[in-house]
XYZ file of C-alpha atoms in Angstrom:
781
model
C 50.880 -32.960 -66.915
C 52.261 -36.043 -65.202
C 50.430 -38.744 -67.166
C 51.646 -41.414 -64.767
C 48.592 -40.439 -62.691
C 46.196 -41.463 -65.478
C 48.335 -44.502 -66.252
C 48.107 -45.507 -62.577
C 44.340 -45.808 -63.068
C 44.107 -47.181 -66.620
C 47.276 -49.346 -66.669
C 48.251 -49.730 -62.986
C 50.572 -52.721 -63.427
C 52.900 -50.570 -65.505
C 53.165 -47.975 -62.723
C 52.934 -50.020 -59.533
C 55.699 -51.397 -57.394
C 55.362 -54.734 -55.652
C 53.972 -54.770 -53.082
C 54.708 -51.524 -51.229
C 56.428 -48.234 -51.919
C 59.146 -47.542 -49.328
C 57.877 -45.116 -46.722
C 60.922 -42.844 -47.211
C 60.468 -42.568 -51.001
C 60.032 -39.005 -52.408
C 56.339 -38.185 -52.456
C 56.269 -36.135 -55.688
C 57.485 -38.997 -57.888
C 56.100 -41.924 -55.904
C 52.472 -40.905 -55.270
C 51.269 -42.289 -58.661
C 52.951 -45.598 -57.723
C 51.092 -45.601 -54.430
C 47.815 -44.961 -56.296
C 48.508 -47.851 -58.697
C 49.235 -50.149 -55.747
C 46.014 -49.029 -54.114
C 43.979 -49.823 -57.226
C 45.589 -53.249 -57.555
C 44.818 -53.959 -53.903
C 48.437 -54.499 -52.920
C 48.658 -51.656 -50.401
C 50.328 -48.286 -50.587
C 52.250 -47.775 -47.344
C 52.245 -44.269 -45.893
C 50.787 -41.688 -48.233
C 49.457 -38.167 -48.522
C 46.091 -36.935 -47.276
C 44.625 -37.128 -50.772
C 45.593 -40.780 -51.255
C 44.310 -41.675 -47.804
C 41.052 -40.070 -48.877
C 41.040 -42.182 -52.051
C 41.589 -45.269 -49.934
C 38.619 -44.346 -47.739
C 36.366 -44.224 -50.824
C 37.126 -47.923 -51.343
C 35.810 -49.053 -47.959
C 32.162 -49.565 -47.038
C 32.542 -48.001 -43.616
C 34.123 -44.751 -44.844
C 32.945 -44.230 -48.431
C 29.921 -42.106 -47.536
C 31.999 -39.561 -45.634
C 34.939 -39.658 -48.061
C 33.037 -38.911 -51.297
C 32.064 -35.277 -50.533
C 35.547 -34.583 -49.157
C 37.179 -35.948 -52.306
C 34.752 -33.994 -54.512
C 35.748 -30.798 -52.708
C 39.448 -31.626 -53.023
C 39.106 -32.095 -56.778
C 37.642 -28.593 -57.146
C 40.633 -27.001 -55.452
C 43.135 -25.317 -57.846
C 45.626 -27.847 -59.219
C 48.800 -27.609 -61.279
C 48.312 -31.136 -62.661
C 45.005 -31.992 -64.330
C 46.165 -35.549 -64.934
C 46.197 -36.071 -61.170
C 42.810 -34.329 -60.904
C 41.467 -36.590 -63.661
C 42.729 -39.717 -61.893
C 41.121 -38.598 -58.640
C 37.873 -37.934 -60.536
C 37.783 -41.466 -61.934
C 38.127 -42.903 -58.428
C 35.535 -40.454 -57.125
C 33.003 -41.525 -59.762
C 33.415 -45.191 -58.889
C 32.813 -44.407 -55.215
C 29.921 -41.971 -55.804
C 28.220 -44.545 -58.033
C 28.321 -46.985 -55.097
C 26.124 -44.456 -53.313
C 23.891 -44.034 -56.399
C 25.115 -40.425 -56.431
C 25.356 -39.863 -60.177
C 24.912 -36.108 -59.914
C 28.293 -35.862 -58.190
C 29.820 -37.961 -60.986
C 28.442 -35.830 -63.790
C 29.095 -32.460 -62.133
C 32.697 -33.329 -61.246
C 33.523 -34.794 -64.662
C 32.096 -31.737 -66.438
C 34.032 -29.414 -64.121
C 37.364 -31.137 -64.804
C 36.776 -31.398 -68.570
C 36.014 -27.671 -68.722
C 39.522 -27.020 -67.382
C 41.310 -29.065 -70.067
C 42.860 -27.372 -73.083
C 41.668 -28.265 -76.570
C 44.945 -29.104 -78.318
C 47.362 -31.187 -76.267
C 47.567 -34.976 -76.485
C 47.840 -35.084 -72.682
C 44.466 -33.371 -72.339
C 42.869 -35.690 -74.912
C 43.908 -38.765 -72.905
C 42.414 -37.309 -69.737
C 39.311 -36.185 -71.644
C 38.814 -39.612 -73.224
C 39.075 -41.358 -69.825
C 36.622 -38.957 -68.176
C 34.080 -39.133 -71.016
C 34.270 -42.926 -71.016
C 33.603 -42.874 -67.273
C 30.661 -40.529 -67.803
C 29.221 -42.825 -70.495
C 29.242 -45.763 -68.073
C 27.552 -43.743 -65.343
C 24.934 -42.371 -67.762
C 24.131 -45.945 -68.751
C 23.909 -46.954 -65.088
C 21.563 -44.035 -64.445
C 19.208 -44.937 -67.290
C 20.159 -41.857 -69.330
C 21.289 -41.661 -72.981
C 24.970 -42.565 -73.082
C 25.796 -43.097 -76.762
C 26.649 -39.463 -77.684
C 29.063 -39.252 -74.752
C 30.463 -42.661 -75.675
C 31.249 -41.514 -79.203
C 32.898 -38.352 -77.893
C 35.035 -40.491 -75.593
C 36.148 -42.691 -78.490
C 36.952 -39.654 -80.648
C 39.040 -38.069 -77.886
C 40.924 -41.338 -77.316
C 41.662 -41.715 -81.030
C 43.208 -38.235 -81.076
C 45.831 -39.215 -78.490
C 49.291 -39.457 -80.108
C 51.799 -41.099 -77.700
C 54.680 -39.303 -79.462
C 53.136 -35.951 -78.543
C 52.437 -36.848 -74.924
C 54.633 -35.650 -72.089
C 57.134 -38.394 -71.141
C 56.940 -39.887 -67.662
C 58.816 -42.561 -65.738
C 57.282 -46.079 -65.880
C 56.906 -48.062 -62.680
C 59.947 -49.822 -61.212
C 58.742 -53.236 -62.372
C 57.513 -52.253 -65.839
C 59.284 -53.410 -68.993
C 57.468 -50.826 -71.124
C 58.348 -47.287 -72.092
C 55.930 -44.448 -71.553
C 54.692 -44.611 -75.174
C 53.722 -48.286 -74.785
C 51.988 -47.530 -71.514
C 49.940 -44.782 -73.164
C 49.066 -47.158 -75.993
C 47.903 -49.712 -73.404
C 45.704 -47.063 -71.806
C 44.281 -46.156 -75.240
C 43.460 -49.788 -76.006
C 41.729 -50.161 -72.671
C 39.583 -47.113 -73.392
C 38.803 -48.219 -76.968
C 37.734 -51.648 -75.729
C 35.653 -50.022 -73.001
C 33.830 -47.845 -75.550
C 32.927 -50.824 -77.704
C 31.790 -52.853 -74.686
C 28.996 -50.393 -73.823
C 27.238 -50.799 -77.187
C 24.434 -53.366 -77.300
C 22.663 -54.951 -80.248
C 19.660 -52.693 -79.622
C 21.921 -49.622 -79.761
C 23.122 -50.629 -83.220
C 19.536 -50.605 -84.483
C 19.380 -46.819 -83.914
C 20.091 -43.981 -86.374
C 23.862 -44.001 -85.726
C 24.055 -47.751 -86.080
C 26.789 -47.888 -88.730
C 29.283 -45.834 -86.708
C 28.421 -47.774 -83.566
C 28.967 -51.111 -85.323
C 32.490 -50.078 -86.238
C 33.199 -48.906 -82.707
C 31.766 -52.109 -81.234
C 33.782 -54.318 -83.560
C 36.963 -52.376 -82.817
C 36.402 -52.902 -79.115
C 35.753 -56.623 -79.629
C 38.957 -57.098 -81.644
C 41.151 -55.565 -78.995
C 42.413 -58.008 -76.407
C 42.463 -55.208 -73.847
C 44.990 -55.421 -71.051
C 42.303 -54.330 -68.604
C 40.180 -57.397 -69.440
C 43.115 -59.802 -69.226
C 44.144 -58.303 -65.912
C 40.613 -58.578 -64.520
C 40.364 -62.233 -65.565
C 43.724 -63.009 -63.960
C 42.775 -61.314 -60.688
C 39.406 -63.085 -60.558
C 41.014 -66.466 -61.168
C 43.477 -65.835 -58.344
C 40.712 -64.876 -55.916
C 38.522 -67.837 -56.844
C 41.496 -70.116 -56.234
C 41.919 -68.478 -52.841
C 38.236 -69.064 -52.117
C 38.524 -72.765 -52.936
C 41.629 -73.083 -50.738
C 39.777 -71.479 -47.852
C 36.789 -73.790 -48.318
C 39.181 -76.725 -48.245
C 40.641 -75.515 -44.955
C 37.188 -75.010 -43.476
C 35.758 -78.349 -44.626
C 38.761 -80.667 -44.361
C 40.626 -78.930 -41.570
C 38.107 -79.825 -38.907
C 39.807 -83.109 -38.048
C 43.288 -81.744 -37.637
C 45.431 -78.671 -37.693
C 45.655 -76.705 -40.929
C 48.373 -74.087 -41.119
C 47.470 -70.562 -42.139
C 44.774 -68.232 -40.949
C 41.386 -67.582 -42.485
C 41.305 -65.221 -45.451
C 38.229 -63.848 -47.146
C 38.461 -63.949 -50.935
C 37.327 -60.755 -52.625
C 37.003 -59.527 -56.203
C 36.921 -55.812 -55.414
C 40.250 -55.012 -57.071
C 39.342 -56.723 -60.354
C 35.946 -55.023 -60.426
C 37.489 -51.650 -59.562
C 39.821 -51.789 -62.576
C 36.825 -52.249 -64.865
C 34.888 -49.490 -63.073
C 37.714 -46.993 -63.540
C 38.146 -47.743 -67.226
C 34.384 -47.641 -67.885
C 34.362 -51.150 -69.387
C 31.092 -53.020 -69.929
C 32.502 -56.195 -68.336
C 32.001 -54.408 -65.044
C 28.377 -55.598 -64.918
C 29.471 -59.226 -64.702
C 32.271 -58.264 -62.296
C 29.801 -56.555 -59.958
C 27.596 -59.645 -59.953
C 30.510 -61.980 -59.224
C 31.773 -59.720 -56.451
C 28.313 -59.657 -54.845
C 27.803 -63.412 -55.048
C 31.256 -64.202 -53.694
C 30.662 -61.944 -50.720
C 27.231 -63.415 -50.031
C 28.299 -67.062 -50.112
C 31.148 -66.489 -47.678
C 30.385 -66.805 -44.018
C 30.623 -63.174 -42.957
C 27.186 -61.534 -42.686
C 28.216 -57.975 -41.821
C 25.307 -55.597 -42.368
C 27.310 -53.114 -44.456
C 28.830 -55.828 -46.644
C 25.465 -57.499 -47.264
C 23.844 -54.163 -48.100
C 26.686 -53.442 -50.518
C 26.210 -56.876 -52.078
C 22.574 -55.964 -52.748
C 23.725 -52.703 -54.302
C 26.191 -54.611 -56.488
C 23.450 -56.961 -57.678
C 21.307 -53.945 -58.550
C 24.168 -52.251 -60.378
C 24.985 -55.472 -62.234
C 21.307 -55.710 -63.356
C 21.266 -59.291 -62.014
C 17.539 -59.387 -61.258
C 17.313 -63.184 -60.906
C 20.195 -63.411 -58.429
C 18.767 -60.377 -56.634
C 15.402 -62.134 -56.258
C 17.064 -65.077 -54.514
C 19.159 -62.834 -52.264
C 16.159 -60.740 -51.235
C 14.054 -63.788 -50.428
C 16.886 -65.148 -48.278
C 17.363 -61.838 -46.439
C 13.633 -61.471 -45.752
C 13.524 -65.008 -44.364
C 16.831 -65.138 -42.506
C 18.249 -61.607 -42.267
C 20.101 -59.470 -41.772
C 17.006 -57.315 -42.153
C 19.065 -54.222 -41.325
C 21.062 -54.732 -44.533
C 17.846 -54.852 -46.547
C 16.620 -51.630 -44.956
C 20.002 -49.986 -45.531
C 20.013 -50.568 -49.290
C 16.362 -49.529 -49.558
C 17.144 -46.257 -47.791
C 19.992 -45.606 -50.221
C 17.538 -46.074 -53.088
C 15.088 -43.676 -51.440
C 17.875 -41.151 -50.944
C 19.330 -41.239 -54.457
C 17.228 -43.183 -56.993
C 13.614 -42.067 -56.769
C 13.516 -40.292 -60.153
C 11.564 -42.407 -62.695
C 14.600 -43.013 -64.943
C 16.629 -44.215 -61.947
C 13.942 -46.432 -60.412
C 14.452 -49.628 -62.391
C 13.048 -53.104 -61.763
C 15.996 -54.024 -59.537
C 15.450 -51.011 -57.277
C 11.730 -51.790 -57.137
C 12.541 -55.386 -56.159
C 14.486 -54.102 -53.163
C 11.758 -51.636 -52.148
C 9.116 -54.333 -52.280
C 11.187 -56.709 -50.151
C 12.180 -53.981 -47.681
C 8.730 -52.416 -47.285
C 8.051 -54.433 -44.159
C 11.107 -53.023 -42.358
C 10.778 -49.387 -43.467
C 9.224 -46.596 -41.459
C 5.887 -45.164 -42.555
C 7.665 -42.038 -43.838
C 10.215 -43.989 -45.883
C 7.592 -46.325 -47.293
C 5.486 -43.310 -48.344
C 8.475 -41.874 -50.228
C 8.941 -45.210 -51.931
C 5.225 -45.477 -52.721
C 5.093 -42.016 -54.287
C 8.220 -42.726 -56.354
C 6.802 -46.049 -57.546
C 3.502 -44.495 -58.578
C 5.412 -41.759 -60.424
C 7.419 -44.395 -62.267
C 4.193 -46.157 -63.285
C 2.682 -42.862 -64.436
C 5.796 -42.273 -66.563
C 5.240 -45.593 -68.366
C 6.834 -48.007 -65.940
C 10.471 -48.844 -65.272
C 12.860 -48.854 -68.224
C 14.684 -51.873 -69.569
C 17.919 -52.581 -67.748
C 21.119 -51.645 -69.642
C 21.731 -54.061 -72.483
C 18.667 -56.178 -71.645
C 15.072 -56.475 -72.830
C 12.044 -57.626 -70.865
C 8.322 -57.789 -71.595
C 6.719 -54.467 -70.572
C 4.176 -56.275 -68.373
C 6.974 -58.010 -66.450
C 8.711 -54.692 -65.811
C 5.467 -52.983 -64.888
C 4.400 -55.801 -62.595
C 7.442 -55.295 -60.370
C 6.195 -51.746 -59.772
C 2.679 -53.067 -59.047
C 4.039 -55.366 -56.365
C 6.235 -52.645 -54.864
C 3.321 -50.220 -54.707
C 1.121 -52.797 -52.986
C 3.761 -53.715 -50.397
C 4.741 -50.114 -49.673
C 1.116 -48.957 -49.603
C 0.299 -51.422 -46.832
C 2.904 -49.785 -44.587
C 2.138 -46.115 -45.276
C -1.682 -46.346 -45.212
C -1.944 -46.081 -49.000
C -3.462 -49.516 -49.587
C -6.610 -47.999 -51.088
C -4.553 -45.964 -53.575
C -2.627 -49.097 -54.538
C -5.876 -51.041 -54.938
C -7.316 -48.320 -57.189
C -4.188 -48.368 -59.334
C -4.387 -52.149 -59.701
C -8.088 -51.962 -60.517
C -7.316 -49.499 -63.310
C -4.704 -51.915 -64.637
C -7.255 -54.753 -64.464
C -9.912 -52.807 -66.346
C -7.403 -52.049 -69.120
C -5.999 -55.582 -69.206
C -5.381 -57.067 -72.675
C -7.443 -60.016 -73.880
C -6.164 -63.579 -73.325
C -2.906 -62.546 -71.657
C -2.120 -65.229 -69.089
C 1.124 -63.531 -68.101
C -0.720 -60.293 -67.309
C -3.238 -62.221 -65.191
C -0.523 -64.067 -63.254
C 1.486 -60.914 -62.566
C -1.555 -58.874 -61.542
C -2.702 -61.665 -59.244
C 0.657 -61.624 -57.431
C 0.372 -57.888 -56.848
C -3.257 -58.069 -55.695
C -2.294 -60.846 -53.268
C 0.036 -58.420 -51.477
C -2.745 -55.951 -50.648
C -4.050 -55.785 -47.087
C -7.735 -55.991 -47.979
C -8.860 -55.014 -44.487
C -7.315 -51.573 -45.104
C -9.075 -50.858 -48.419
C -12.004 -48.465 -48.104
C -15.536 -49.713 -48.730
C -16.035 -47.808 -51.995
C -12.924 -49.276 -53.636
C -13.774 -52.782 -52.416
C -17.253 -52.402 -53.897
C -15.806 -51.298 -57.241
C -13.579 -54.373 -57.293
C -16.581 -56.577 -56.501
C -18.996 -54.970 -58.940
C -16.764 -53.971 -61.854
C -14.030 -56.523 -61.747
C -15.853 -59.647 -60.670
C -18.685 -59.129 -63.106
C -16.657 -58.004 -66.110
C -13.277 -59.667 -65.848
C -13.878 -63.271 -64.799
C -12.969 -64.616 -68.243
C -10.217 -62.098 -69.007
C -8.418 -62.363 -65.627
C -9.610 -65.615 -64.037
C -6.705 -66.018 -61.615
C -6.880 -62.459 -60.335
C -10.644 -62.477 -60.001
C -10.635 -65.774 -58.106
C -8.301 -64.205 -55.562
C -10.393 -61.024 -55.353
C -13.517 -63.078 -54.703
C -11.835 -64.916 -51.842
C -10.585 -61.635 -50.354
C -14.102 -60.206 -50.562
C -15.651 -63.293 -48.984
C -17.474 -64.300 -52.142
C -17.601 -67.404 -54.251
C -15.021 -67.333 -57.044
C -16.594 -66.390 -60.395
C -17.007 -69.225 -62.859
C -14.957 -68.932 -66.012
C -15.827 -70.479 -69.338
C -12.328 -71.986 -69.270
C -12.857 -73.894 -66.002
C -12.601 -77.682 -66.217
C -15.049 -79.966 -64.341
C -12.365 -80.649 -61.721
C -11.748 -76.900 -61.243
C -15.506 -76.438 -60.736
C -15.417 -79.184 -58.114
C -12.586 -77.373 -56.363
C -14.682 -74.174 -56.370
C -17.555 -76.054 -54.722
C -15.248 -77.462 -52.046
C -13.779 -74.018 -51.330
C -17.242 -72.444 -51.112
C -18.339 -75.092 -48.613
C -15.212 -74.504 -46.571
C -15.841 -70.737 -46.434
C -19.477 -71.343 -45.446
C -18.442 -73.997 -42.873
C -20.731 -76.685 -44.243
C -20.198 -80.185 -45.584
C -20.228 -80.183 -49.398
C -22.594 -82.365 -51.351
C -20.620 -84.074 -54.104
C -22.526 -85.845 -56.856
C -21.439 -88.957 -58.681
C -21.345 -86.892 -61.868
C -18.896 -84.439 -60.281
C -16.611 -87.279 -59.179
C -16.458 -89.011 -62.557
C -13.872 -86.614 -64.132
C -11.749 -86.912 -60.984
C -11.709 -90.709 -61.132
C -10.976 -90.576 -64.848
C -8.016 -88.226 -64.304
C -6.567 -90.438 -61.563
C -6.700 -93.359 -63.978
C -5.087 -91.360 -66.781
C -2.145 -90.317 -64.618
C -1.599 -93.937 -63.494
C -1.696 -95.174 -67.070
C 0.839 -92.581 -68.246
C 3.057 -93.287 -65.228
C 3.086 -96.975 -66.122
C 4.503 -95.963 -69.511
C 7.150 -93.780 -67.869
C 5.431 -90.459 -68.622
C 5.201 -87.799 -65.922
C 3.934 -84.237 -66.221
C 3.951 -81.283 -63.840
C 1.546 -78.430 -63.224
C -2.212 -78.178 -63.319
C -4.706 -79.286 -60.680
C -3.408 -81.808 -58.129
C -6.158 -84.366 -58.598
C -5.054 -86.651 -55.762
C -5.155 -83.703 -53.354
C -8.650 -82.832 -54.602
C -9.752 -86.414 -54.056
C -8.327 -86.332 -50.521
C -10.186 -83.068 -49.866
C -13.461 -84.659 -51.003
C -12.971 -87.600 -48.620
C -12.086 -85.305 -45.724
C -14.808 -82.685 -46.218
C -17.786 -84.721 -47.444
C -19.706 -87.831 -46.480
C -18.712 -89.539 -49.725
C -16.483 -92.622 -49.320
C -16.601 -93.932 -52.883
C -13.193 -92.454 -53.775
C -11.222 -94.398 -51.175
C -10.436 -97.366 -53.412
C -9.284 -95.270 -56.396
C -7.246 -92.924 -54.217
C -5.637 -95.751 -52.233
C -4.540 -97.530 -55.393
C -3.255 -94.240 -56.812
C -1.224 -93.346 -53.726
C 0.330 -96.800 -53.459
C 1.140 -97.164 -57.148
C 4.979 -97.290 -57.289
C 4.992 -95.863 -60.832
C 3.162 -92.660 -59.898
C 5.413 -89.721 -59.154
C 5.727 -88.765 -55.521
C 5.053 -85.183 -56.616
C 1.565 -86.315 -57.698
C 0.818 -87.807 -54.273
C 2.645 -85.693 -51.669
C -0.089 -83.112 -51.047
C -2.765 -85.789 -50.807
C -0.726 -87.715 -48.224
C -0.208 -84.551 -46.178
C -3.890 -83.630 -46.293
C -4.827 -87.073 -45.034
C -2.184 -86.754 -42.318
C -3.423 -83.424 -41.031
C -7.145 -84.218 -41.092
C -8.933 -85.603 -38.049
C -10.239 -88.731 -39.781
C -10.071 -92.479 -39.290
C -9.206 -94.688 -42.243
C -11.809 -97.299 -43.208
C -10.692 -100.787 -42.175
C -10.101 -102.077 -45.711
C -8.231 -98.922 -46.647
C -6.038 -99.162 -43.538
C -5.252 -102.809 -44.366
C -4.281 -101.925 -47.930
C -2.010 -99.080 -46.793
C -0.466 -101.218 -44.061
C 0.646 -103.730 -46.722
C 2.076 -101.223 -49.208
C 2.981 -97.990 -47.440
C 6.473 -99.021 -46.330
C 7.474 -99.680 -49.915
C 6.005 -96.288 -50.879
C 8.023 -94.565 -48.174
C 11.245 -96.062 -49.465
C 10.491 -95.556 -53.169
C 11.786 -92.084 -54.150
C 12.667 -92.920 -57.753
C 10.031 -90.528 -59.089
C 10.313 -87.712 -56.595
C 10.667 -85.076 -59.294
C 12.433 -81.961 -58.081
C 13.498 -83.642 -54.811
C 15.067 -86.784 -56.186
C 17.748 -86.825 -53.478
C 15.300 -87.539 -50.633
C 16.266 -90.686 -48.748
C 12.643 -91.445 -47.900
C 9.287 -90.088 -49.074
C 8.422 -87.694 -46.206
C 4.720 -87.128 -46.967
C 4.086 -90.868 -47.063
C 6.092 -91.224 -43.842
C 3.931 -88.664 -42.068
C 0.741 -90.303 -43.281
C 1.882 -93.738 -42.179
C 3.093 -92.509 -38.788
C -0.022 -90.490 -37.937
C -2.378 -93.350 -38.838
C -0.289 -96.043 -37.138
C 0.538 -97.898 -40.340
C 4.210 -98.439 -39.435
C 5.962 -99.129 -36.176
C 7.256 -96.399 -33.897
C 10.774 -97.679 -34.507
C 10.334 -97.172 -38.267
C 8.963 -93.685 -37.669
C 12.019 -92.665 -35.680
C 14.437 -94.350 -38.066
C 13.035 -92.752 -41.202
C 12.669 -89.328 -39.568
C 16.251 -89.474 -38.337
C 17.405 -90.288 -41.874
C 15.756 -87.117 -43.163
C 17.167 -84.975 -40.373
C 20.644 -86.368 -40.903
C 20.872 -85.442 -44.573
C 23.130 -82.562 -45.744
C 20.351 -81.402 -48.066
C 18.310 -78.639 -46.391
C 15.050 -79.816 -48.006
C 15.446 -83.219 -46.359
C 16.120 -81.675 -42.952
C 13.092 -79.454 -43.293
C 10.903 -82.429 -44.192
C 12.237 -84.247 -41.141
C 11.304 -81.300 -38.916
C 7.848 -81.155 -40.553
C 7.395 -84.814 -39.686
C 8.220 -84.159 -36.036
C 5.782 -81.220 -35.963
C 3.014 -83.328 -37.475
C 3.565 -86.124 -34.972
C 3.576 -83.641 -32.113
C 0.235 -82.235 -33.262
C -1.356 -85.671 -33.416
C 0.250 -87.597 -30.560
C 2.890 -86.456 -28.105
C 5.978 -88.657 -27.805
C 8.840 -87.792 -25.478
C 11.406 -89.067 -27.952
C 10.585 -86.343 -30.491
C 12.426 -83.571 -28.631
C 16.001 -84.899 -29.048
C 15.308 -85.418 -32.740
C 14.315 -81.842 -33.505
C 16.010 -79.674 -30.869
C 19.417 -79.352 -32.658
C 17.728 -78.020 -35.780
C 16.514 -74.807 -34.147
C 20.090 -73.628 -34.821
C 20.309 -74.989 -38.353
C 22.074 -72.813 -40.937
C 18.978 -72.949 -43.150
C 16.119 -70.617 -42.130
C 13.244 -72.859 -43.354
C 14.698 -75.749 -41.336
C 14.951 -73.547 -38.225
C 11.388 -72.326 -38.698
C 9.948 -75.802 -39.099
C 11.882 -77.048 -36.065
C 10.509 -74.102 -34.072
C 6.968 -75.050 -35.132
C 7.564 -78.534 -33.752
C 8.735 -77.040 -30.437
C 5.519 -74.994 -30.194
C 3.569 -78.236 -30.307
C 5.857 -80.001 -27.841
C 5.681 -77.040 -25.442
C 1.994 -77.693 -24.775
C 2.564 -80.981 -23.012
C 3.644 -81.054 -19.361
C 6.952 -82.882 -19.112
C 10.335 -82.675 -17.480
C 11.560 -80.931 -20.654
C 8.915 -78.211 -20.880
C 11.067 -75.542 -19.238
C 13.924 -76.330 -21.637
C 11.571 -76.058 -24.626
C 10.183 -72.715 -23.455
C 13.686 -71.361 -22.900
C 14.680 -72.434 -26.406
C 11.626 -70.756 -27.938
C 12.458 -67.612 -25.987
C 15.840 -67.543 -27.765
C 14.483 -68.565 -31.161
C 12.231 -65.516 -31.494
C 15.327 -63.296 -31.304
C 16.729 -64.731 -34.546
C 17.047 -62.362 -37.490
C 14.707 -62.500 -40.471
C 10.930 -62.978 -40.585
C 10.439 -66.648 -41.453
C 10.952 -68.095 -37.968
C 8.766 -65.411 -36.391
C 5.964 -65.856 -38.936
C 6.058 -69.636 -38.599
C 5.893 -69.463 -34.808
C 2.912 -67.109 -34.927
C 1.115 -69.286 -37.491
C 1.659 -72.350 -35.326
C 0.514 -70.540 -32.204
C -2.597 -69.195 -33.922
C -3.576 -72.672 -35.129
C -3.023 -74.254 -31.723
C -6.262 -74.966 -29.798
C -6.905 -72.272 -27.214
C -7.015 -74.619 -24.189
C -3.449 -75.708 -24.976
C -2.312 -72.089 -25.107
C -4.207 -71.233 -21.959
C -2.499 -73.959 -20.000
C 1.058 -73.062 -21.004
C 3.505 -70.216 -20.484
C 4.363 -70.183 -24.167
C 2.938 -66.733 -25.066
C 4.994 -65.075 -22.312
C 8.213 -66.593 -23.638
C 7.533 -65.042 -27.051
C 6.891 -61.469 -25.907
C 10.123 -60.154 -27.460
C 8.555 -60.773 -30.861
C 6.421 -57.675 -30.242
C 9.579 -55.627 -30.919
C 10.418 -57.382 -34.183
C 11.804 -55.043 -36.910
C 9.179 -56.175 -39.451
C 5.872 -54.279 -39.385
C 3.782 -57.291 -40.393
C 5.312 -59.495 -37.695
C 4.632 -56.910 -34.988
C 1.003 -56.521 -36.073
C 0.461 -60.259 -36.231
C 2.191 -60.791 -32.888
C 0.024 -58.158 -31.226
C -3.087 -59.965 -32.406
C -1.989 -63.530 -31.720
C -0.178 -62.977 -28.430
C -2.702 -60.415 -27.267
C -5.504 -62.950 -27.551
C -3.407 -65.626 -25.880
C -2.318 -63.428 -22.982
C -5.809 -62.133 -22.341
C -7.061 -65.725 -22.028
C -4.319 -66.704 -19.595
C -5.372 -66.869 -15.938
């Protein structure tokens, strides 16, 4: 065997040349050098068909076609099993990108069966292949420890003095024995890195402890090399950011270069090292934060986050893709899951996260496949723990609940999903708030109009009557979906009961009757919060009492709360987070402030707008936007102040500030049209942040209703906005249009300019658009 092939994979720096092999070099001795260069990402010049095929497995646009070709090539008769083993390691890395673990296992077993049982050369190849198989078994949710131990045993049997000598690379200072020892250390470290604390608790714990400690002691060359390559790429990323950010005012030499961590991650993949999970995550994040949004690259970034078991980072990425696109990338990764990972042991929480997010852009057939696979996973006990991690069973199971609900809505299986969730509710444990919260989130995803009458009745009769105390959050939601009053729980506070009464009156479209006794706890709570705020104490969570007080004043004939609420809202010590929703409710309601209340706000509201010292999670706001909207709508500040403060919000680099500025414009447009609003908000329909774009689009919907010299421009802009990727802008536009009074819609051309939304890739957007625009168009003369 020519062990330089295996060394090119496990210790490529000792085989590679820098940076290219001369094109006229002899192929038989130089091909391992070209492979090492390829793995290090330094290029390989002209090469044979087989190496070109290996190179194609490392590219997103060719990997799917290259994998079966390389698998077939490996099964052809070969006079050098070291070369075959090296090709197999590369194949497994590429096949795993496609979630094709069967190809990995079948090819590894085939090559191992061809190795002899006595030579040191064969043991090195065997150890590398078994280590690779252990990593892929772990990725696939299958037992990997027996294979891992076999890999370590094979590696330990390798004696460099008995191995066939080979020529080191032209830049290496090592002899072949040292190179083999480096490869052995890399494999030993890789074996130890795949053993978790939970693994040690098993029956073979003592042997695994020794193997884990041995791996930890070794300062493996593969780890040092990966760290060095990552540091170099991060430095490149920072340099490029500097060019982009500081080079706008003058010429900066050098073209744009995208930093990438593929080579450092690939080295860990090929050696089967556990650090590859972190490397996959870093590679995914680096690709996502850079400006390129190529569909294939974004889909691969999702796959990398799944394979790195980075569920938190995946949650953020999925939310961003659903809101802002590219939706095609989301569908692409979901289809890969449906093609290769539907078996219960393969369908982990990260795959279920993707299926839930992608349900809206999948076909009915694909969503049905996903639904059936999700239900099978639940029947098998729910998704497994991710490799090396532990999570509460209810948190793992709840991801499957949500996926089943979302997928069921698309493939007409909503009733089946509702029945499954009802069974979970009936068997819910006592006093488990986490269970209640997770089940509520899943139930909220159900399309209740698609659930059959019998299942709805069972929810109403069984669940609402039996589970109000055990699952109060879930049952409150179910009651609202069924058009009933939320069941009273023994845990409800007086203020929560008041909220229930207000909600019931709202559903029944009547003015609530609020007694003095019901208001007393509310007034007491407002006073308590003010007293604690005066002492510098602020808490978060619970019922927003100021918002409840505002709702009482808006919905009922009671005016006794005005004094307490006014003092509360103007108190400079009270956190803005405790007052924001109340201000916004008073801004959006069609009410007139009592004269004394208006006078009090007129004296103190400007100071409240400028006081953001206690703005909680949004401490960087330059002004308090909810107070600004309230003051502007009710004429408590001058028009000049309104424009000045709104412009400050829109001019901030922070996306939350820009969104609040756009919300302010939308609110003003709803309440009183002003020509000067358009120049403020128009640039933000192209903002880099999807929530900012969506809020700016909502403002344009309001401005489009008013005849003006700019109406045609606004309609043209909305016509372009609906073509943007993602669902957030489309959903926001439809919400705004649905809430707009019908005479305003009837007298505008707005619905016609939004017709392209009927072809949106998201199922829910198309359905909503058909309803909203259909009604609007039918009412148009």
